[in-house]
Structures are given as C-alpha cells and as structure tokens.
Amino acid sequence: MTVQNILKMGDPRLLRVAQPVTEFDTDALHLLVRDMLDTMEAVNGAGLAAPQIGVDLQLVIFGSDRKNPRYPDRPLVPRTVLLNPQITPLGDEEEEDWEGCLSVPGLRGKVPRWSRIRYQGLDPYGDPIDRTAEGFHARVVQHECDHLIGKLYPMRVRDFSQFGYTEVLFPELADAEDD
C-alpha cells in the first residue's frame, strides 16, 4: 500500500490542464492506479484525480462499495477508473449541493453541477467506458474531472455565504477526518 501526498489548494500544479493518457495496460499505469486507490481509501475520499498527487495525466478514480464517512447520507457510486474523460450534460438542469475536496481540507461549499451527464473515456486497459449518471454520481464525476482542467470546487461556488469550515457547517462530520 502506497499512500501518496495530496497537493493542497495554492499549489500551482493543481491549476494545470492535465495531459491525455497515451499508453494503456502498462505496469506504470497499473501502479499509479493502485497508489491512487490506496490514497483515496486511506483518507476516505469519494474520488481522486491524478493531478491531486502531482501526476499530470487525465486520470480520475471515484466510487466505492461501502458508505463514505465524509458523505454518509449519499448513495454509493460504482468504483471507476476513468482515463481521458469527456463529460456531456444531458439537459440544462443544474443542482446545487455541498462539496468538499481532499485538496481543500476542512472546507465545504455549495456548488452548482449539471443534474444529469453522460461520461465517456477509457479504463486502464484502453477499453471504452460510456455511462450516464445523475445526482451524487454525476456530481462526483464532474468534481474529479474539474481537476483535469485546473479547477477546484471553490472556483465554482456562486454564493460564498454557502462556503465555510466543515466543523462549523457539519459538526456531525468532525470525526470523518475531513482534512
């Protein structure tokens, strides 16, 4: 198990546009995916993007087969490793909901996201992934893919009265290791 250091907001590497993955089913790629999964699980993340650990590639992971203590009331999202993702909104409807981020520890904000999306990309073997998602699943995908274009969720917050410290906004989550 190799848990990687997660970059924090302010690190300029989080603002880069990530490069496409061009080689699939390699030992290096599988090791990177394993390290990302280990890191995400160690810190109770709902997802993790390669740029968050300083790797400049279009690679995100998200989902789990068990409830996440940082988001205890959210539905499960299927564990996914997604490379070179593309997101297409399915309609114009947006939903605002609370988000946190491993790169923005201890804070939460209400963020608008498309309600329904189609996401496409490849798995680590180069096989296609093509899914539709809504609700929390769609939110997680959009959040993680934002990291690939150098965006952190505070950049999408519209109302900063809906942004603050997790321990103040959600004291019941204090033990969920939000930072």
Coordinates of N, CA and C in Angstrom, one line a residue:
M1 N 0.8 -1.2 0.0 CA 0.0 0.0 0.0 C 0.9 1.2 0.0
T2 N 0.7 2.1 -1.0 CA 1.4 3.3 -1.1 C 0.5 4.5 -1.1
V3 N 0.4 5.2 0.0 CA -0.4 6.4 0.1 C 0.4 7.6 -0.3
Q4 N -0.1 8.3 -1.3 CA 0.6 9.5 -1.8 C 0.2 10.8 -1.1
N5 N 1.1 11.7 -1.1 CA 0.8 13.1 -0.6 C -0.2 13.8 -1.5
I6 N -1.2 14.4 -0.9 CA -2.2 15.1 -1.7 C -1.9 16.6 -1.7
L7 N -1.8 17.1 -2.9 CA -1.5 18.5 -3.0 C -2.7 19.4 -2.5
K8 N -2.3 20.5 -1.9 CA -3.3 21.4 -1.3 C -3.5 22.6 -2.2
M9 N -4.7 23.2 -2.1 CA -5.0 24.4 -2.9 C -4.0 25.5 -2.6
G10 N -3.5 26.1 -3.7 CA -2.4 27.0 -3.6 C -1.2 26.5 -4.4
D11 N -1.1 25.1 -4.5 CA 0.0 24.5 -5.2 C -0.3 24.7 -6.7
P12 N 0.6 25.3 -7.5 CA 0.3 25.6 -8.9 C 0.1 24.4 -9.7
R13 N 0.6 23.2 -9.3 CA 0.3 22.0 -10.1 C -1.1 21.7 -10.2
L14 N -1.9 22.1 -9.2 CA -3.4 21.9 -9.3 C -4.1 22.7 -10.3
L15 N -3.4 23.7 -10.9 CA -4.0 24.6 -11.8 C -3.7 24.3 -13.3
R16 N -2.9 23.2 -13.5 CA -2.5 22.8 -14.8 C -3.7 22.1 -15.5
V17 N -3.6 22.1 -16.9 CA -4.5 21.2 -17.6 C -3.7 19.9 -17.9
A18 N -4.3 18.8 -17.4 CA -3.7 17.5 -17.5 C -3.5 17.0 -18.9
Q19 N -2.5 16.2 -19.1 CA -2.2 15.6 -20.5 C -3.0 14.3 -20.6
P20 N -3.4 14.0 -21.9 CA -4.1 12.7 -22.1 C -3.2 11.5 -21.8
V21 N -3.8 10.4 -21.4 CA -3.1 9.2 -21.2 C -2.9 8.6 -22.6
T22 N -1.7 8.2 -23.0 CA -1.5 7.6 -24.3 C -1.0 6.2 -24.3
E23 N -0.6 5.7 -23.2 CA -0.2 4.3 -23.1 C -1.1 3.6 -22.1
F24 N -1.6 2.4 -22.4 CA -2.6 1.7 -21.6 C -2.0 0.3 -21.2
D25 N -2.5 -0.2 -20.2 CA -2.2 -1.6 -19.7 C -0.7 -1.7 -19.5
T26 N -0.1 -0.7 -18.9 CA 1.3 -0.8 -18.6 C 1.5 -1.0 -17.1
D27 N 2.7 -1.5 -16.7 CA 2.9 -1.7 -15.2 C 2.9 -0.3 -14.5
A28 N 3.4 0.7 -15.1 CA 3.5 2.0 -14.5 C 2.0 2.6 -14.3
L29 N 1.2 2.4 -15.3 CA -0.2 2.9 -15.1 C -1.0 2.1 -14.1
H30 N -0.8 0.8 -14.0 CA -1.5 0.0 -13.0 C -1.0 0.3 -11.6
L31 N 0.3 0.6 -11.5 CA 0.9 1.0 -10.2 C 0.3 2.4 -9.8
L32 N 0.2 3.3 -10.7 CA -0.4 4.6 -10.4 C -1.8 4.5 -9.9
V33 N -2.6 3.7 -10.6 CA -4.0 3.4 -10.2 C -4.1 2.8 -8.8
R34 N -3.2 1.9 -8.6 CA -3.2 1.2 -7.2 C -2.9 2.3 -6.1
D35 N -1.9 3.1 -6.4 CA -1.5 4.1 -5.5 C -2.6 5.1 -5.2
M36 N -3.3 5.5 -6.3 CA -4.4 6.4 -6.2 C -5.6 5.8 -5.4
L37 N -5.9 4.5 -5.6 CA -6.9 3.8 -4.9 C -6.5 3.8 -3.4
D38 N -5.3 3.4 -3.1 CA -4.8 3.3 -1.7 C -4.9 4.7 -1.0
T39 N -4.5 5.7 -1.8 CA -4.6 7.1 -1.2 C -6.0 7.5 -0.9
M40 N -6.9 7.3 -1.9 CA -8.3 7.7 -1.7 C -8.9 7.0 -0.5
E41 N -8.7 5.7 -0.4 CA -9.2 4.9 0.7 C -8.7 5.3 2.0
A42 N -7.4 5.6 2.1 CA -6.7 6.0 3.3 C -7.3 7.3 3.9
V43 N -7.8 8.2 3.1 CA -8.3 9.5 3.5 C -9.8 9.6 3.3
N44 N -10.5 8.5 3.1 CA -12.0 8.5 3.0 C -12.5 9.4 1.8
G45 N -11.7 9.4 0.7 CA -12.1 10.2 -0.4 C -13.3 9.6 -1.2
A46 N -14.1 10.4 -1.8 CA -15.1 10.0 -2.7 C -14.5 9.8 -4.1
G47 N -13.4 10.4 -4.3 CA -12.7 10.4 -5.6 C -11.4 11.0 -5.5
L48 N -10.6 10.8 -6.5 CA -9.2 11.4 -6.6 C -8.8 11.5 -8.0
A49 N -8.2 12.7 -8.3 CA -7.6 12.9 -9.7 C -6.1 12.9 -9.6
A50 N -5.5 12.3 -10.7 CA -4.0 12.2 -10.7 C -3.4 13.6 -10.4
P51 N -3.8 14.7 -10.9 CA -3.2 16.0 -10.6 C -3.1 16.2 -9.1
Q52 N -4.0 15.7 -8.3 CA -4.0 15.9 -6.9 C -2.8 15.3 -6.2
I53 N -2.2 14.3 -6.9 CA -0.9 13.7 -6.3 C 0.3 14.1 -7.2
G54 N 0.1 15.2 -8.0 CA 1.2 15.7 -8.7 C 1.5 15.0 -10.0
V55 N 0.6 14.2 -10.5 CA 0.7 13.5 -11.8 C -0.1 14.1 -12.8
D56 N 0.5 14.6 -13.9 CA -0.1 15.5 -14.9 C -0.7 14.6 -16.0
L57 N -1.7 13.8 -15.6 CA -2.4 12.9 -16.5 C -3.9 13.0 -16.3
Q58 N -4.6 12.8 -17.4 CA -6.1 12.7 -17.4 C -6.6 11.4 -16.8
L59 N -6.5 11.3 -15.5 CA -6.9 10.0 -14.9 C -7.6 10.4 -13.6
V60 N -8.8 9.9 -13.4 CA -9.6 10.0 -12.2 C -10.1 8.7 -11.7
I61 N -10.2 8.6 -10.4 CA -10.9 7.4 -9.8 C -12.0 7.9 -8.9
F62 N -13.0 7.2 -8.7 CA -14.1 7.5 -7.8 C -14.9 6.3 -7.5
G63 N -15.7 6.4 -6.4 CA -16.6 5.4 -6.0 C -16.1 4.4 -5.1
S64 N -17.0 3.6 -4.5 CA -16.7 2.6 -3.5 C -17.8 1.7 -3.4
D65 N -17.6 0.5 -2.7 CA -18.6 -0.4 -2.5 C -19.1 -0.3 -1.0
R66 N -18.7 0.7 -0.3 CA -19.1 1.0 1.1 C -19.4 2.5 1.3
K67 N -20.2 2.8 2.3 CA -20.6 4.1 2.6 C -19.3 4.9 3.0
N68 N -19.3 6.2 2.5 CA -18.1 7.1 2.8 C -18.5 7.9 4.0
P69 N -17.6 7.9 5.1 CA -17.9 8.6 6.3 C -17.9 10.1 6.1
R70 N -17.2 10.6 5.0 CA -17.3 12.1 4.7 C -18.6 12.5 4.0
Y71 N -19.3 11.5 3.5 CA -20.6 11.7 2.8 C -21.5 10.6 3.2
P72 N -21.9 10.5 4.5 CA -22.6 9.3 5.0 C -24.0 9.2 4.4
D73 N -24.6 10.2 4.0 CA -26.0 10.2 3.5 C -26.1 10.1 2.0
R74 N -25.0 9.9 1.3 CA -25.0 9.9 -0.1 C -25.1 8.4 -0.6
P75 N -25.7 8.2 -1.8 CA -25.7 6.9 -2.3 C -24.4 6.4 -2.8
L76 N -24.2 5.1 -2.9 CA -23.0 4.5 -3.4 C -22.8 4.9 -4.9
V77 N -21.5 5.1 -5.2 CA -21.2 5.3 -6.6 C -20.3 4.2 -7.0
P78 N -20.5 3.6 -8.2 CA -19.6 2.4 -8.6 C -18.2 2.8 -8.7
R79 N -17.3 2.0 -8.2 CA -15.9 2.2 -8.3 C -15.5 2.3 -9.7
T80 N -14.8 3.3 -10.1 CA -14.5 3.5 -11.5 C -13.1 4.1 -11.6
V81 N -12.3 3.6 -12.6 CA -11.0 4.2 -13.0 C -11.3 4.7 -14.4
L82 N -11.2 6.1 -14.6 CA -11.6 6.7 -15.9 C -10.4 7.5 -16.4
L83 N -10.0 7.2 -17.6 CA -8.9 7.9 -18.3 C -9.5 8.7 -19.5
N84 N -8.9 9.9 -19.7 CA -9.2 10.8 -20.8 C -10.7 11.0 -20.9
P85 N -11.3 11.4 -19.8 CA -12.8 11.5 -19.7 C -13.3 12.7 -20.5
Q86 N -14.5 12.5 -21.0 CA -15.3 13.6 -21.6 C -16.7 13.6 -21.0
I87 N -17.2 14.8 -20.6 CA -18.5 14.9 -20.0 C -19.4 15.7 -20.9
T88 N -20.6 15.1 -21.1 CA -21.7 15.8 -21.8 C -22.9 16.0 -20.9
P89 N -23.3 17.2 -20.7 CA -24.5 17.4 -19.9 C -25.7 16.9 -20.7
L90 N -26.6 16.3 -19.9 CA -27.9 15.8 -20.5 C -29.0 16.8 -20.1
G91 N -29.1 17.9 -20.8 CA -30.1 18.9 -20.4 C -29.4 20.1 -19.7
D92 N -30.2 21.1 -19.4 CA -29.6 22.3 -18.8 C -29.8 22.4 -17.3
E93 N -30.5 21.4 -16.8 CA -30.8 21.5 -15.3 C -29.6 21.3 -14.5
E94 N -29.5 22.2 -13.5 CA -28.4 22.2 -12.5 C -28.9 21.9 -11.1
E95 N -28.1 21.4 -10.3 CA -28.4 21.2 -8.8 C -27.2 21.8 -8.0
E96 N -27.6 22.5 -7.0 CA -26.6 22.9 -6.0 C -26.5 22.0 -4.8
D97 N -25.3 21.6 -4.4 CA -25.2 20.8 -3.3 C -23.8 21.0 -2.7
W98 N -23.6 20.5 -1.5 CA -22.4 20.7 -0.8 C -21.3 19.8 -1.3
E99 N -20.1 20.3 -1.4 CA -18.9 19.5 -1.8 C -17.7 19.8 -0.9
G100 N -16.9 18.9 -0.8 CA -15.6 19.0 -0.1 C -14.5 18.5 -1.1
C101 N -13.3 18.6 -0.7 CA -12.2 18.2 -1.6 C -11.0 17.9 -0.7
L102 N -10.3 16.8 -1.1 CA -9.1 16.4 -0.4 C -8.0 17.5 -0.5
S103 N -8.0 18.3 -1.6 CA -7.1 19.3 -1.8 C -7.5 20.6 -1.2
V104 N -8.7 20.7 -0.6 CA -9.2 21.9 0.1 C -9.7 21.4 1.4
P105 N -8.8 20.9 2.3 CA -9.2 20.2 3.5 C -9.9 21.1 4.5
G106 N -10.9 20.5 5.2 CA -11.6 21.2 6.2 C -12.6 22.2 5.8
L107 N -12.9 22.3 4.5 CA -13.9 23.3 4.0 C -14.9 22.6 3.2
R108 N -16.1 23.2 3.1 CA -17.2 22.7 2.2 C -17.9 23.9 1.6
G109 N -18.4 23.7 0.4 CA -19.1 24.8 -0.3 C -20.2 24.2 -1.1
K110 N -21.3 25.0 -1.3 CA -22.4 24.7 -2.2 C -22.0 25.0 -3.6
V111 N -22.0 24.0 -4.5 CA -21.5 24.1 -5.9 C -22.6 23.7 -6.8
P112 N -22.8 24.5 -7.9 CA -23.8 24.0 -8.9 C -23.1 23.0 -9.9
R113 N -23.8 22.0 -10.2 CA -23.4 21.0 -11.2 C -24.6 20.6 -12.1
W114 N -24.3 20.1 -13.3 CA -25.3 19.5 -14.1 C -26.0 18.4 -13.4
S115 N -27.3 18.3 -13.5 CA -28.0 17.2 -12.8 C -27.8 15.8 -13.4
R116 N -27.7 15.8 -14.7 CA -27.6 14.5 -15.5 C -26.4 14.7 -16.5
I117 N -25.6 13.7 -16.6 CA -24.5 13.8 -17.5 C -24.3 12.4 -18.2
R118 N -23.6 12.5 -19.3 CA -23.0 11.3 -19.9 C -21.5 11.4 -19.8
Y119 N -20.8 10.4 -19.3 CA -19.4 10.5 -19.3 C -18.8 9.3 -20.0
Q120 N -17.7 9.6 -20.8 CA -17.1 8.7 -21.6 C -15.6 8.8 -21.4
G121 N -14.9 7.7 -21.6 CA -13.5 7.6 -21.5 C -13.0 6.2 -21.7
L122 N -11.9 5.9 -21.1 CA -11.3 4.6 -21.2 C -10.9 4.1 -19.8
D123 N -10.8 2.8 -19.7 CA -10.3 2.2 -18.5 C -8.8 2.0 -18.6
P124 N -8.1 1.5 -17.6 CA -6.7 1.3 -17.7 C -6.2 0.4 -18.8
Y125 N -7.1 -0.4 -19.3 CA -6.7 -1.3 -20.4 C -6.9 -0.7 -21.8
G126 N -7.5 0.5 -21.8 CA -7.9 1.1 -23.1 C -9.2 0.8 -23.6
D127 N -10.0 0.1 -22.8 CA -11.4 -0.3 -23.2 C -12.3 0.9 -22.9
P128 N -13.3 1.1 -23.7 CA -14.2 2.3 -23.5 C -15.2 2.1 -22.3
I129 N -15.4 3.3 -21.7 CA -16.4 3.4 -20.7 C -17.4 4.5 -21.2
D130 N -18.7 4.2 -21.1 CA -19.7 5.1 -21.6 C -20.9 4.9 -20.7
R131 N -21.2 5.9 -19.8 CA -22.2 5.8 -18.8 C -23.0 7.1 -18.7
T132 N -24.2 7.0 -18.2 CA -25.0 8.2 -17.8 C -25.1 8.2 -16.3
A133 N -25.1 9.4 -15.7 CA -25.2 9.5 -14.3 C -26.0 10.7 -13.9
E134 N -26.6 10.6 -12.7 CA -27.3 11.7 -12.1 C -27.1 11.8 -10.6
G135 N -27.5 12.9 -10.0 CA -27.4 13.1 -8.6 C -25.9 13.1 -8.1
F136 N -25.7 12.4 -7.0 CA -24.3 12.4 -6.4 C -23.3 11.8 -7.3
H137 N -23.7 10.8 -8.1 CA -22.7 10.1 -9.0 C -22.3 11.2 -10.0
A138 N -23.2 11.9 -10.6 CA -22.8 12.9 -11.6 C -22.0 14.0 -11.0
R139 N -22.3 14.4 -9.8 CA -21.5 15.4 -9.1 C -20.1 15.0 -8.9
V140 N -19.9 13.7 -8.4 CA -18.5 13.3 -8.1 C -17.7 13.2 -9.4
V141 N -18.3 12.8 -10.5 CA -17.6 12.7 -11.8 C -17.2 14.1 -12.2
Q142 N -18.1 15.1 -12.2 CA -17.8 16.4 -12.6 C -16.7 17.1 -11.7
H143 N -16.8 16.8 -10.4 CA -15.8 17.4 -9.5 C -14.4 16.8 -9.8
E144 N -14.3 15.5 -10.0 CA -13.0 14.9 -10.2 C -12.5 15.4 -11.6
C145 N -13.3 15.4 -12.6 CA -12.9 15.9 -13.9 C -12.5 17.3 -14.0
D146 N -13.1 18.1 -13.1 CA -12.6 19.5 -13.0 C -11.1 19.6 -12.7
H147 N -10.6 18.7 -11.9 CA -9.2 18.7 -11.5 C -8.3 18.6 -12.8
L148 N -8.9 17.9 -13.8 CA -8.1 17.7 -15.0 C -8.0 19.0 -15.9
I149 N -8.8 20.0 -15.6 CA -8.7 21.3 -16.3 C -8.3 22.4 -15.3
G150 N -7.7 22.0 -14.2 CA -7.1 23.0 -13.3 C -8.2 23.8 -12.5
K151 N -9.3 23.2 -12.3 CA -10.4 23.8 -11.5 C -10.6 23.1 -10.1
L152 N -10.7 23.9 -9.1 CA -11.0 23.4 -7.8 C -12.4 23.9 -7.5
Y153 N -13.2 23.1 -6.7 CA -14.6 23.5 -6.5 C -14.9 24.9 -6.0
P154 N -14.0 25.5 -5.1 CA -14.3 26.9 -4.7 C -14.4 27.8 -5.9
M155 N -13.7 27.5 -7.1 CA -13.8 28.3 -8.3 C -15.2 28.3 -8.9
R156 N -16.0 27.3 -8.5 CA -17.4 27.2 -9.0 C -18.5 27.7 -8.0
V157 N -18.1 28.0 -6.8 CA -19.0 28.5 -5.8 C -19.6 29.8 -6.2
R158 N -20.9 30.0 -6.2 CA -21.5 31.2 -6.6 C -21.9 32.1 -5.4
D159 N -22.2 31.5 -4.3 CA -22.6 32.2 -3.1 C -21.7 31.9 -1.9
F160 N -20.8 32.8 -1.6 CA -19.8 32.5 -0.6 C -20.4 32.5 0.8
S161 N -21.7 32.8 1.0 CA -22.3 32.6 2.3 C -22.6 31.1 2.5
Q162 N -22.4 30.3 1.4 CA -22.6 28.9 1.4 C -21.2 28.2 1.3
F163 N -20.2 28.7 2.0 CA -18.9 28.2 1.9 C -18.3 28.4 3.3
G164 N -17.7 27.4 3.8 CA -17.1 27.5 5.2 C -16.4 26.3 5.7
Y165 N -16.1 26.3 6.9 CA -15.4 25.2 7.6 C -16.4 24.1 7.9
T166 N -15.9 22.8 7.5 CA -16.8 21.7 7.7 C -17.2 21.5 9.2
E167 N -16.2 21.8 10.1 CA -16.5 21.6 11.5 C -17.6 22.5 12.0
V168 N -17.8 23.7 11.4 CA -18.8 24.6 11.7 C -20.1 24.3 11.0
L169 N -20.1 24.0 9.7 CA -21.3 23.7 8.9 C -21.9 22.4 9.2
F170 N -21.0 21.4 9.4 CA -21.4 20.0 9.6 C -20.7 19.4 10.8
P171 N -21.0 19.8 12.0 CA -20.2 19.3 13.2 C -20.3 17.8 13.4
E172 N -21.4 17.2 12.8 CA -21.5 15.7 13.0 C -20.5 15.0 12.2
L173 N -19.8 15.7 11.2 CA -18.8 15.1 10.4 C -17.4 15.2 11.0
A174 N -17.3 15.8 12.2 CA -16.0 16.1 12.8 C -15.0 14.9 12.9
D175 N -15.6 13.7 13.1 CA -14.8 12.5 13.2 C -14.5 11.9 11.9
A176 N -15.0 12.4 10.8 CA -14.8 11.8 9.5 C -13.5 12.2 8.8
E177 N -12.6 12.8 9.5 CA -11.3 13.2 9.0 C -11.4 13.9 7.7
D178 N -12.0 15.1 7.8 CA -12.3 15.9 6.6 C -11.0 16.7 6.1
D179 N -9.9 16.5 6.8 CA -8.7 17.2 6.3 C -7.5 16.3 6.5

